[in-house]
mmCIF file of C-alpha atoms in Angstrom:
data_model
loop_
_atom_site.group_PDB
_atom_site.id
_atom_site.type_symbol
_atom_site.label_atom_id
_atom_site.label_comp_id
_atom_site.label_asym_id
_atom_site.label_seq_id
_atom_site.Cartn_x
_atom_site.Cartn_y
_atom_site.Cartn_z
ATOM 1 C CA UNK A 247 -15.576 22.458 -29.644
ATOM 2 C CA UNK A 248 -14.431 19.103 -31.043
ATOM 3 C CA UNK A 249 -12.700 17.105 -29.043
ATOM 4 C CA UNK A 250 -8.675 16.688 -30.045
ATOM 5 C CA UNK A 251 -8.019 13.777 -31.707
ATOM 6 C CA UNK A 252 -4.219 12.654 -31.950
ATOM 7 C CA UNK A 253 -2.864 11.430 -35.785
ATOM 8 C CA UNK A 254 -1.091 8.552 -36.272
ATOM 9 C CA UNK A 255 2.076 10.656 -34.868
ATOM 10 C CA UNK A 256 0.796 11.254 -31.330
ATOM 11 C CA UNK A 257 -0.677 7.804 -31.256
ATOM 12 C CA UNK A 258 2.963 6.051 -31.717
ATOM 13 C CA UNK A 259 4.364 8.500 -28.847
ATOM 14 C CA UNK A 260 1.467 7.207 -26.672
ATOM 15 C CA UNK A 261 1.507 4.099 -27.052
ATOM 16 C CA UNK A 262 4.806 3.899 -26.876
ATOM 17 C CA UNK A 263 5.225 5.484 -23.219
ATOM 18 C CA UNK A 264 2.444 3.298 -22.155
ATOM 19 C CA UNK A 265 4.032 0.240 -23.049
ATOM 20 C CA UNK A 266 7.335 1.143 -21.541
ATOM 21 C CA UNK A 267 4.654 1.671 -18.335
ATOM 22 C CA UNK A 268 3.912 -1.456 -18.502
ATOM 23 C CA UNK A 269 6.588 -3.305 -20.057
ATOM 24 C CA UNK A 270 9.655 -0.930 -19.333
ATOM 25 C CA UNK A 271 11.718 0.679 -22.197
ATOM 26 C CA UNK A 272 14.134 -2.367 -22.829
ATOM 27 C CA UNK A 273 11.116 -5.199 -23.534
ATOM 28 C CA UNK A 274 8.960 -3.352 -25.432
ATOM 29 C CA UNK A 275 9.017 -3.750 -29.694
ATOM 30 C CA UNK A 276 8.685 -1.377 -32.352
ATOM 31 C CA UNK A 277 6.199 -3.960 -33.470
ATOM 32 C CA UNK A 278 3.869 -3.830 -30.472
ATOM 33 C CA UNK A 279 4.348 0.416 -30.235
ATOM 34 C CA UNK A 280 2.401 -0.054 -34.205
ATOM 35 C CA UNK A 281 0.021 -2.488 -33.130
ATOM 36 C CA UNK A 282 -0.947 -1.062 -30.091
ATOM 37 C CA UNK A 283 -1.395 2.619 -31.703
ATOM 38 C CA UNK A 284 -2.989 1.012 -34.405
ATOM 39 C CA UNK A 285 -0.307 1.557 -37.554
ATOM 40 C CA UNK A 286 1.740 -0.664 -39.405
ATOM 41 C CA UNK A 287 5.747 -0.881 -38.466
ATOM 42 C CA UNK A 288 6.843 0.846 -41.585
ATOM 43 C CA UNK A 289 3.913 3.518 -40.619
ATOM 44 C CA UNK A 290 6.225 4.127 -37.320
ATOM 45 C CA UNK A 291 9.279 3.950 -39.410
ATOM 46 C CA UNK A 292 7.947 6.770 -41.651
ATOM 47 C CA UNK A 293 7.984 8.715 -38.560
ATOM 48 C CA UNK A 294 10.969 7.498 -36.277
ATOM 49 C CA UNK A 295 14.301 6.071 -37.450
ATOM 50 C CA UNK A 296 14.056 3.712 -34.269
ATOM 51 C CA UNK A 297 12.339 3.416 -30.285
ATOM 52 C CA UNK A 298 14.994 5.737 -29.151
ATOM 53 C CA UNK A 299 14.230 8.312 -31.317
ATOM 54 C CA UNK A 300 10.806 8.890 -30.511
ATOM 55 C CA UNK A 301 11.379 10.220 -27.034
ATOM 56 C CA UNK A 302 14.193 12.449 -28.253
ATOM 57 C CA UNK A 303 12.261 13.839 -30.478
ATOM 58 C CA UNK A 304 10.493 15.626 -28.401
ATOM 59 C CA UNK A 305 13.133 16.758 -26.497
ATOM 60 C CA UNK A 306 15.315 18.609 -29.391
ATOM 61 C CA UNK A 307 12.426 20.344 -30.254
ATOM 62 C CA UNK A 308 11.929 21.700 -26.658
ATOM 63 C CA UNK A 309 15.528 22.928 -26.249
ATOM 64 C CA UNK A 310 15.648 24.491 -30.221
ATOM 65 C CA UNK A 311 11.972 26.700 -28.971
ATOM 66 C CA UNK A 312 13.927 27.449 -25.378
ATOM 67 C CA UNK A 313 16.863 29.211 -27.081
ATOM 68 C CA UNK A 314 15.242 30.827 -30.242
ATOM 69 C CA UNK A 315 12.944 32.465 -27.382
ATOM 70 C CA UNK A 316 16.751 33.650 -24.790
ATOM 71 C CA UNK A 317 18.010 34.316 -28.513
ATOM 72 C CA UNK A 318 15.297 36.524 -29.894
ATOM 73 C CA UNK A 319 14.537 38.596 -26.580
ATOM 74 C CA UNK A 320 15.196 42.408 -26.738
ATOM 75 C CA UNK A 321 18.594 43.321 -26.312
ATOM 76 C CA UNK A 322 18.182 44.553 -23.207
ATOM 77 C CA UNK A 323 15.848 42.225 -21.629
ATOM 78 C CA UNK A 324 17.124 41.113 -17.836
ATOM 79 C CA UNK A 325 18.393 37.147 -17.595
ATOM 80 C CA UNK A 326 15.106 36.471 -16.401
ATOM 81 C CA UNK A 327 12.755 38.063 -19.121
ATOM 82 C CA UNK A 328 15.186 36.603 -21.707
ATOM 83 C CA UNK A 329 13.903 33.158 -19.940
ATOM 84 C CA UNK A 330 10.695 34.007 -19.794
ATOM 85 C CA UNK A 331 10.490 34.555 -23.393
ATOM 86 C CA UNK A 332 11.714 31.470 -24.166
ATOM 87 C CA UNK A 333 9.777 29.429 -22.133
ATOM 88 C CA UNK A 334 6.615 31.402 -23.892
ATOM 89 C CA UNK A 335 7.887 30.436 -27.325
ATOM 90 C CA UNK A 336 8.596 26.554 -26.482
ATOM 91 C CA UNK A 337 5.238 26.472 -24.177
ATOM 92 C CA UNK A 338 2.890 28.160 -26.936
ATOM 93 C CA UNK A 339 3.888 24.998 -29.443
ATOM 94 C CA UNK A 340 2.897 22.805 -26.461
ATOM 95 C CA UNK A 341 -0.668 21.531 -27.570
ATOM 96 C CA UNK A 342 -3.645 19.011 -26.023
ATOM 97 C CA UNK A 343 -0.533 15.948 -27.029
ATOM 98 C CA UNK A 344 1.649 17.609 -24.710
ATOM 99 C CA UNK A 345 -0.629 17.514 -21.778
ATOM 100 C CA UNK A 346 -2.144 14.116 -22.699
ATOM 101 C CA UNK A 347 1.661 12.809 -22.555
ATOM 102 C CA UNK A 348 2.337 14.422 -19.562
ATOM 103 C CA UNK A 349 0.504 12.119 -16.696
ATOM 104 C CA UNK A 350 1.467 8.799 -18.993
ATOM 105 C CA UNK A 351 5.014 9.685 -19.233
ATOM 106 C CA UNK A 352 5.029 10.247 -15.535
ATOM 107 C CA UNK A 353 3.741 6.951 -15.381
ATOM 108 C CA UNK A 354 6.755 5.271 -17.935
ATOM 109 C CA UNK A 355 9.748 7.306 -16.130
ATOM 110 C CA UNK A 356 8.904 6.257 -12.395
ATOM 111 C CA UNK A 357 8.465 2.515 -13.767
ATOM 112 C CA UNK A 358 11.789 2.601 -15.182
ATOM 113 C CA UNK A 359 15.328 3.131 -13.982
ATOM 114 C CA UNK A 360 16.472 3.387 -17.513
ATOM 115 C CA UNK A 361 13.736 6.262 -18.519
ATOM 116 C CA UNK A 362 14.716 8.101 -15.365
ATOM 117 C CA UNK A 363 18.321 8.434 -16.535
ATOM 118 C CA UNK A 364 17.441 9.483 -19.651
ATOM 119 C CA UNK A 365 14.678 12.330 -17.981
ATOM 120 C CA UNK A 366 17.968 13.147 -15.809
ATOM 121 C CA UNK A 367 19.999 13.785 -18.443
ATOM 122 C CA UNK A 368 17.402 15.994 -20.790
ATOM 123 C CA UNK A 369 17.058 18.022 -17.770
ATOM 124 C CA UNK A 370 20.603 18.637 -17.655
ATOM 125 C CA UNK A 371 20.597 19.087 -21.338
ATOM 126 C CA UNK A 372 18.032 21.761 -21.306
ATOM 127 C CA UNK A 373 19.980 23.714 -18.648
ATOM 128 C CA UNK A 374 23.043 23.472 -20.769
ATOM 129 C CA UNK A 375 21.205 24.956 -23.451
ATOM 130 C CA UNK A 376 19.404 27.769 -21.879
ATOM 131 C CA UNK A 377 22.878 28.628 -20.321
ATOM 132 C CA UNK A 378 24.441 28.541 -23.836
ATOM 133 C CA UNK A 379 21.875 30.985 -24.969
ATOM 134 C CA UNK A 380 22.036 33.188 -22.313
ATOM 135 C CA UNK A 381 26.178 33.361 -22.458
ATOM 136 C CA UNK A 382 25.642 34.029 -26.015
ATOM 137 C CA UNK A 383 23.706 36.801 -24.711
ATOM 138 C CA UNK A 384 26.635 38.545 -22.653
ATOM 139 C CA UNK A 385 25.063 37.320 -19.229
ATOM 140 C CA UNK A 386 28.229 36.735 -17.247
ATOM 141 C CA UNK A 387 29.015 33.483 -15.761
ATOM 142 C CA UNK A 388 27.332 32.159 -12.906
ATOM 143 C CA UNK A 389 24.242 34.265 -13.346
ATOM 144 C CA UNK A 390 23.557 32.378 -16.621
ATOM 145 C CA UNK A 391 23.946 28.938 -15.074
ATOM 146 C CA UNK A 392 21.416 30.441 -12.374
ATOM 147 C CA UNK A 393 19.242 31.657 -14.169
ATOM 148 C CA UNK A 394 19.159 28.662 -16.399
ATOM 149 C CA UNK A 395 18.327 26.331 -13.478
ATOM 150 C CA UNK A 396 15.490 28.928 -12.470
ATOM 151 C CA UNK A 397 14.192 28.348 -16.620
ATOM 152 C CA UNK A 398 14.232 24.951 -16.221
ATOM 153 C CA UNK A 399 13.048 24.363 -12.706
ATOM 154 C CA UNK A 400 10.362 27.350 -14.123
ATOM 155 C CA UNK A 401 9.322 24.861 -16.820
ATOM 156 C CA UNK A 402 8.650 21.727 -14.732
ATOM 157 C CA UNK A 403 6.741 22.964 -12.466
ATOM 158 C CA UNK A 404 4.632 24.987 -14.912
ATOM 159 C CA UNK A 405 4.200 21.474 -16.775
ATOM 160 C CA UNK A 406 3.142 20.081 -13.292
ATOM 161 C CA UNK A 407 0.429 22.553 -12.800
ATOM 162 C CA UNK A 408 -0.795 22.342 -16.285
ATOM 163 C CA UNK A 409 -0.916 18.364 -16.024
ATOM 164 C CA UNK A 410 -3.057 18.928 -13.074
ATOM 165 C CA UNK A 411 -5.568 21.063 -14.447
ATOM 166 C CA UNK A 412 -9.125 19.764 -14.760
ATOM 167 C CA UNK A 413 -9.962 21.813 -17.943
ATOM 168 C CA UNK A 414 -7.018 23.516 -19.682
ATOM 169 C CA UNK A 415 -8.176 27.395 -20.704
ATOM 170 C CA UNK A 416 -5.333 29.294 -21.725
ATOM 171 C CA UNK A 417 -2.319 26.511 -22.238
ATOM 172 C CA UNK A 418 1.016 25.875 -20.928
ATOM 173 C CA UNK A 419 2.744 29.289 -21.375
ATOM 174 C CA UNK A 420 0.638 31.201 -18.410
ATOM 175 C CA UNK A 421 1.422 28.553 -15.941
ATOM 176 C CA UNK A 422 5.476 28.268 -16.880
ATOM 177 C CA UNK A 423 5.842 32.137 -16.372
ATOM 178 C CA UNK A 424 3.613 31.945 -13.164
ATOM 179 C CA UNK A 425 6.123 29.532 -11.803
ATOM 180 C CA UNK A 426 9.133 31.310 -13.182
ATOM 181 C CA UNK A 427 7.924 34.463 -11.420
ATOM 182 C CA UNK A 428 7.449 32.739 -7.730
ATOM 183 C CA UNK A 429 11.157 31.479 -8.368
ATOM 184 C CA UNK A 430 11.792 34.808 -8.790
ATOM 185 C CA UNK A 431 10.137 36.040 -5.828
ATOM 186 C CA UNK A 432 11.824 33.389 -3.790
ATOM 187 C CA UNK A 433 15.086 34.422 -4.979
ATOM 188 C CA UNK A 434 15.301 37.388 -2.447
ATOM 189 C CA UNK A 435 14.332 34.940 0.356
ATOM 190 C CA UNK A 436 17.238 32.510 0.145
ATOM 191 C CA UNK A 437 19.297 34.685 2.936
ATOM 192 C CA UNK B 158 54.659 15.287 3.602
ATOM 193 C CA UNK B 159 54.489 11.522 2.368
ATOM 194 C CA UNK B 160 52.850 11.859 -0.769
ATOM 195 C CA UNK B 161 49.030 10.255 -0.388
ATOM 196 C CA UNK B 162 48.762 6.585 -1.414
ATOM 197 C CA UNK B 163 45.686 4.879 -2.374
ATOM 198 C CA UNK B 164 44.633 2.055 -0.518
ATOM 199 C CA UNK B 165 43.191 -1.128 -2.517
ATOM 200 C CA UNK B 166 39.205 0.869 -2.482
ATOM 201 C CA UNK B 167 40.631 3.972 -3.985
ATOM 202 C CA UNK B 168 43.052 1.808 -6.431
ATOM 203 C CA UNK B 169 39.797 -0.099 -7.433
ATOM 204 C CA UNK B 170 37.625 3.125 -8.006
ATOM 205 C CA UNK B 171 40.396 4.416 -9.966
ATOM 206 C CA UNK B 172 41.324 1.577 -12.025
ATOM 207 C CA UNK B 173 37.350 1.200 -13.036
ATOM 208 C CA UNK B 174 36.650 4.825 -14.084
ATOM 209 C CA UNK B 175 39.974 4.715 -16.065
ATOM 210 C CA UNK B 176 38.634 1.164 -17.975
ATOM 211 C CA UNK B 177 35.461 3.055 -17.974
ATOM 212 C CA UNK B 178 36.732 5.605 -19.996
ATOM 213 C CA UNK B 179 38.928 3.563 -21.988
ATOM 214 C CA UNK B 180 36.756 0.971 -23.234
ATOM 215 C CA UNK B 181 32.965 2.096 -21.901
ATOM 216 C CA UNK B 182 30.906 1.257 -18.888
ATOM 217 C CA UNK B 183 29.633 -1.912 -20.528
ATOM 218 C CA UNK B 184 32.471 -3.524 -22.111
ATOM 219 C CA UNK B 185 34.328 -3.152 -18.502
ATOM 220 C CA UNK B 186 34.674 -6.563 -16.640
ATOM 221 C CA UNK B 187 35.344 -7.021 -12.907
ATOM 222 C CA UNK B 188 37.945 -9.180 -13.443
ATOM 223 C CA UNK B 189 39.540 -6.218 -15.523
ATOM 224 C CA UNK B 190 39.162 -3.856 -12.393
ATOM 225 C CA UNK B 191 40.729 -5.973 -10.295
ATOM 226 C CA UNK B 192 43.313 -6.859 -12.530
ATOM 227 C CA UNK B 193 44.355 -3.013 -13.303
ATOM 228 C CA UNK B 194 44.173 -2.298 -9.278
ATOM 229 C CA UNK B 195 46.425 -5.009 -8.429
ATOM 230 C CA UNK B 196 44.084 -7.175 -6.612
ATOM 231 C CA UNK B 197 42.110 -10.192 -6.773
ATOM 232 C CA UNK B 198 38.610 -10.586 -7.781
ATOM 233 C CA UNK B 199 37.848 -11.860 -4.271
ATOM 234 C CA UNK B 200 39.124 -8.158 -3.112
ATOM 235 C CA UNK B 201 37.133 -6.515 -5.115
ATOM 236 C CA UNK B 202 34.052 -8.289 -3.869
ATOM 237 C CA UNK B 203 35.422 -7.687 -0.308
ATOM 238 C CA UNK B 204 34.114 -3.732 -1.297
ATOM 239 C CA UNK B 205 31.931 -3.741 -4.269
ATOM 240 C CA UNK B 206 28.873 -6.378 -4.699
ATOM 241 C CA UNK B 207 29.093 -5.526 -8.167
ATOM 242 C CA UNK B 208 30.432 -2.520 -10.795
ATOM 243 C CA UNK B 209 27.792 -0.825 -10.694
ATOM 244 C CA UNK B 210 27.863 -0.270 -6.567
ATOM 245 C CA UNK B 211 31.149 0.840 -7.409
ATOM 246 C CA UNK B 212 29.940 4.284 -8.385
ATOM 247 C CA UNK B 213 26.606 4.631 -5.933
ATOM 248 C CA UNK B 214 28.724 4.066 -3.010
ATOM 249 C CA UNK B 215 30.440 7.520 -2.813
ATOM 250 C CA UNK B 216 27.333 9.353 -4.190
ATOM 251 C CA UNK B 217 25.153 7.687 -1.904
ATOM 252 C CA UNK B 218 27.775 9.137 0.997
ATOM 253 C CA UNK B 219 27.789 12.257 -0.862
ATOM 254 C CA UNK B 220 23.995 12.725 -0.477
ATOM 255 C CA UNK B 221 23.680 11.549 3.123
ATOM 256 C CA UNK B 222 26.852 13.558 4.014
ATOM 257 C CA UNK B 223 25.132 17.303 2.700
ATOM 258 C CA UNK B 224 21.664 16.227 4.642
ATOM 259 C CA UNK B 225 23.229 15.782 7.507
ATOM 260 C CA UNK B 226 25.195 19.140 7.296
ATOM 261 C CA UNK B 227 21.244 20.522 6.088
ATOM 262 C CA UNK B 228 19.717 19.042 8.663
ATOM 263 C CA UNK B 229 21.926 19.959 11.990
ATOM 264 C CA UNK B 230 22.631 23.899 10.515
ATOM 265 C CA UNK B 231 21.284 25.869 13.509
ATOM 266 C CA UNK B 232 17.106 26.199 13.796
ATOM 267 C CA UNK B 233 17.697 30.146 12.696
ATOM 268 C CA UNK B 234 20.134 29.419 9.768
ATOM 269 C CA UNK B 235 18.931 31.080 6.603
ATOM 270 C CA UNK B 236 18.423 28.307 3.225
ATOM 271 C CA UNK B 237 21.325 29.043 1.855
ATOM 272 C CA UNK B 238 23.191 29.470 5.566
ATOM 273 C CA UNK B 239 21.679 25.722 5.770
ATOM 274 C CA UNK B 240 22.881 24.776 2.254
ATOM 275 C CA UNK B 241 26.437 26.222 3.011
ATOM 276 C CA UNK B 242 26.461 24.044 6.525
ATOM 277 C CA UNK B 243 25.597 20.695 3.873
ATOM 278 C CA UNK B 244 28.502 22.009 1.475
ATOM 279 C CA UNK B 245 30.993 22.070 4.010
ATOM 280 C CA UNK B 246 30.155 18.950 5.785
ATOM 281 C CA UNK B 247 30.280 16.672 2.492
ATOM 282 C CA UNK B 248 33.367 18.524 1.353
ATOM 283 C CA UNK B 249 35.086 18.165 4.106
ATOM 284 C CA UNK B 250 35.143 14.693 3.841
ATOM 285 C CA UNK B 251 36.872 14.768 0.309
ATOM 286 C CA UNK B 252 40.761 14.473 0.573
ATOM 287 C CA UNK B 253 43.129 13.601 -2.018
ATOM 288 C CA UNK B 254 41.319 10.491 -3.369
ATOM 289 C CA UNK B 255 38.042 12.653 -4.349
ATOM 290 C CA UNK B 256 41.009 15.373 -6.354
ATOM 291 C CA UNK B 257 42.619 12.202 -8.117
ATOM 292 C CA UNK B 258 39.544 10.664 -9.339
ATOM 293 C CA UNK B 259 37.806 14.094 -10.460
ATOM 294 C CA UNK B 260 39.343 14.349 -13.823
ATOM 295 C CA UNK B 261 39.395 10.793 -14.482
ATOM 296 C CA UNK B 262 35.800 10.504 -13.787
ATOM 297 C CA UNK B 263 35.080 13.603 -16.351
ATOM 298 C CA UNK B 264 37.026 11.368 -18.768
ATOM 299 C CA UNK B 265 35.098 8.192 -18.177
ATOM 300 C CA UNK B 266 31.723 10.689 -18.076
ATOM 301 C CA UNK B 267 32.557 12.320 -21.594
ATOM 302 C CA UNK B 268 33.490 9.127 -22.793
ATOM 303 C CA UNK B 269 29.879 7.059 -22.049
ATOM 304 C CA UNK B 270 26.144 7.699 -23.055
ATOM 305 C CA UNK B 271 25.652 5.248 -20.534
ATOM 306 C CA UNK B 272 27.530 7.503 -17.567
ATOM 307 C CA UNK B 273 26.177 10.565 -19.009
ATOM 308 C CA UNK B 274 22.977 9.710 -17.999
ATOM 309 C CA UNK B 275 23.921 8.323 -14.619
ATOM 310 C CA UNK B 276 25.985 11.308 -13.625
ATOM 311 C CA UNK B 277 22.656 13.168 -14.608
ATOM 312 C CA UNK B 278 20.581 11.393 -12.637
ATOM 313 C CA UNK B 279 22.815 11.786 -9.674
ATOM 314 C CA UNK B 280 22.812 15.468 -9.751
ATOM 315 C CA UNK B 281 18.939 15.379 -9.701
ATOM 316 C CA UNK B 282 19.466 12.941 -6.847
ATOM 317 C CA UNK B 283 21.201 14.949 -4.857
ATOM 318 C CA UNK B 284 18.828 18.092 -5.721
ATOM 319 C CA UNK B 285 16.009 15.975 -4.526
ATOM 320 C CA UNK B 286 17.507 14.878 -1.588
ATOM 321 C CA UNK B 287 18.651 18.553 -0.301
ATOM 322 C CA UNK B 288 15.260 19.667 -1.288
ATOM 323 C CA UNK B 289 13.601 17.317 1.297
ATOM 324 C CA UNK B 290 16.136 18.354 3.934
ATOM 325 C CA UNK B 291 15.572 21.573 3.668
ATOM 326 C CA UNK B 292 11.589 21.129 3.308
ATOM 327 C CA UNK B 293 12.078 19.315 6.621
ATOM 328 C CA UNK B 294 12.894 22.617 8.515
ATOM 329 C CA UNK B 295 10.156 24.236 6.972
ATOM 330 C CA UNK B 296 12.001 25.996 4.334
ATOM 331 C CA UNK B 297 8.832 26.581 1.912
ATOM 332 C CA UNK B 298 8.451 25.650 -1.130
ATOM 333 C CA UNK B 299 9.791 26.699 -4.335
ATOM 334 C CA UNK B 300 12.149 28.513 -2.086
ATOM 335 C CA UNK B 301 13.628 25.131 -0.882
ATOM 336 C CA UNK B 302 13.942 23.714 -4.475
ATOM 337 C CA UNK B 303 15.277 26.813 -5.538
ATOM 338 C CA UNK B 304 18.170 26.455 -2.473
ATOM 339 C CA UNK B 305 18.799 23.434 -3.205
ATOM 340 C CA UNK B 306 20.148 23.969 -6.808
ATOM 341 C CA UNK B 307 22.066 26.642 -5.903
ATOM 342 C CA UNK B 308 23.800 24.164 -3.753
ATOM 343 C CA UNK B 309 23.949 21.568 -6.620
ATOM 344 C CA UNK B 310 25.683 24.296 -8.801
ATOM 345 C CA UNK B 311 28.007 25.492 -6.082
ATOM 346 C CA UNK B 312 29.582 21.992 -5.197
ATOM 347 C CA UNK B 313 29.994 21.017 -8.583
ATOM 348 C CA UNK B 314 31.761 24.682 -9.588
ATOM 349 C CA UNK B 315 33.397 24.393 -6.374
ATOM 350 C CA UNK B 316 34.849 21.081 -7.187
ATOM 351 C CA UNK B 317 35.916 22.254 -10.846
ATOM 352 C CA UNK B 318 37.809 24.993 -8.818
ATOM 353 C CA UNK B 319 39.547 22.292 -6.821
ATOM 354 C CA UNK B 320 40.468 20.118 -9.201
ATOM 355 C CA UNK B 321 41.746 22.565 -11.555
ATOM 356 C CA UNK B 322 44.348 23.986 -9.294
ATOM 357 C CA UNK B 323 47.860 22.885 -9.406
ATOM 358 C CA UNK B 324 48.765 22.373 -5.589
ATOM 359 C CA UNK B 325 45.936 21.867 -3.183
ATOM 360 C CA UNK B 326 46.162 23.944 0.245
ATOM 361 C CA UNK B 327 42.519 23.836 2.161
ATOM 362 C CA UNK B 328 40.486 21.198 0.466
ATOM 363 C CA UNK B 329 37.431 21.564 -1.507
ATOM 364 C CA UNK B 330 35.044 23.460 0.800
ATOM 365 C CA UNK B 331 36.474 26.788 0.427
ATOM 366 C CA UNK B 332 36.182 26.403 -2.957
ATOM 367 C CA UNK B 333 32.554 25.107 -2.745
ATOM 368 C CA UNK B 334 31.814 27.922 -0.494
ATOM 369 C CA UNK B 335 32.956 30.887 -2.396
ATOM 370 C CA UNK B 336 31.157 29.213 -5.368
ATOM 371 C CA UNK B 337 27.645 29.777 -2.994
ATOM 372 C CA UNK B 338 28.394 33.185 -2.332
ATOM 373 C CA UNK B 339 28.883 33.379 -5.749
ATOM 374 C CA UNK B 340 25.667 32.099 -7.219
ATOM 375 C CA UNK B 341 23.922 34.134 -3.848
ATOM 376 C CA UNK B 342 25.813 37.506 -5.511
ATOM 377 C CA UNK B 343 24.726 36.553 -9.028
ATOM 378 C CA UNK B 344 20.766 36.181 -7.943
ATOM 379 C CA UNK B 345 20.709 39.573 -6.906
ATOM 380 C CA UNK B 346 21.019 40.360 -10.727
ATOM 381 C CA UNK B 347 18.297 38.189 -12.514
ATOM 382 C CA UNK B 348 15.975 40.903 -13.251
#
């Protein structure tokens, strides 16, 4: 199997959250995100309006595949199968990129007080939107704040084992619904 | 009852999150704290080293003050017995100042990307840090993650409760712990 090689795309997002590693988010140049992945600046500009926009990206497109997933789930589906399914739709567009990124934006978000605020905050954005989703649903409030916390909590700590993987097999998806289901479990231990 | 007056702390806290929201985190001089509280700039670097230490402080007291409650619940306690110990020690220690500056905070909050973010970070902050209390008496994880923002959830519902009613009788922790009995109901029906 061929190896995966990342376009010019993935090489701006990587370089990008390697040189806010190194350089933090504030110091580093649209200039030296092209150079260092190899592109010209208009190149980057054909892809991102600006620096910020290249890690929200991401991010908009994680919470749209969340809540088409809580959208699209049977009728009847439980709060937690309607997460589930969502975090199996937004982990099965989650390719060899995402788990590349994964350790390097690790890396950029601990060096940076700034990237931190911003990982806060798409957390809290996520749950927001799962909850939305879920409300939208008819789950009564609290149990679709709850169960949005579980999704999101769910979908960390999937990423976390997936990251940690030697060889990935099967993706993101399995591990995301493993963790969602030990939340689960937990949840009739918490007295 | 003498009607609760704010000392020259409070009246600087206030008078910040109100310029906050008025003109943005940024654009928000010291000099224009003190000037709104009434005081010198001298007096407002009797309590604050800066603006920003103006908002850790109380969080920072916030965090320590549910640990504390966390850590000293009795050996036995259940996780969410243990969160519900943390709830009421922190909220106990809110009175009238914490009530006044709730909705002006929200206001500053809406108001700034810049806060946004913070006031994310600080609920992950305080997830983190009731996490590792918890962890500490052996609570196992995901369980003690999964406690811990339950108790996130219930002390920021609780405090919506408090602030939202007209006339306050008992202070914030019965309102933070009915919202954890609550969320404890509601996870009995996550499928």
């Amino acid at each position: 199997m061929a190896r995966w090689e990342p376009g010019a795309r993935e090489r701006l997002v990587l370089a990008a959250v390697d040189l806010f590693a190194e350089h933090g988010y504030d110091a580093t140049t649209v200039a030296q995100i092209a150079d260092r992945a190899g592109v010209t600046k208009s190149t980057f500009f054909r892809y991102f309006p600006d620096k910020r926009e290249l890690l929200v990206a991401g991010q908009e497109t994680l919470g749209r595949l969340l809540v088409e997933g809580i959208t699209e789930a049977p009728e009847d589906a439980a709060p937690l199968a309607a997460i589930a399914a969502g975090l199996e739709r937004a982990a099965s567009a989650m390719g060899p990129m995402n788990r590349e990124l994964g350790p390097r934006l690790k890396a950029a978000v601990s060096a940076s007080a700034e990237l931190q605020e911003r990982d806060a905050l798409k957390s809290v954005g996520l749950a927001t939107a799962m909850t939305d989703a879920l409300l939208a649903r008819g789950v009564p409030d609290p149990l679709a704040h709850l169960a949005a916390e579980l999704g999101v909590l769910a979908f960390k700590r999937g990423y976390a084992a997936w990251m940690d993987l030697e060889h990935d097999e099967a993706g993101l998806a399995p591990h995301a619904l493993a963790a969602l289901e030990e939340l689960r479990a937990a949840s009739a231990s918490l007295g």
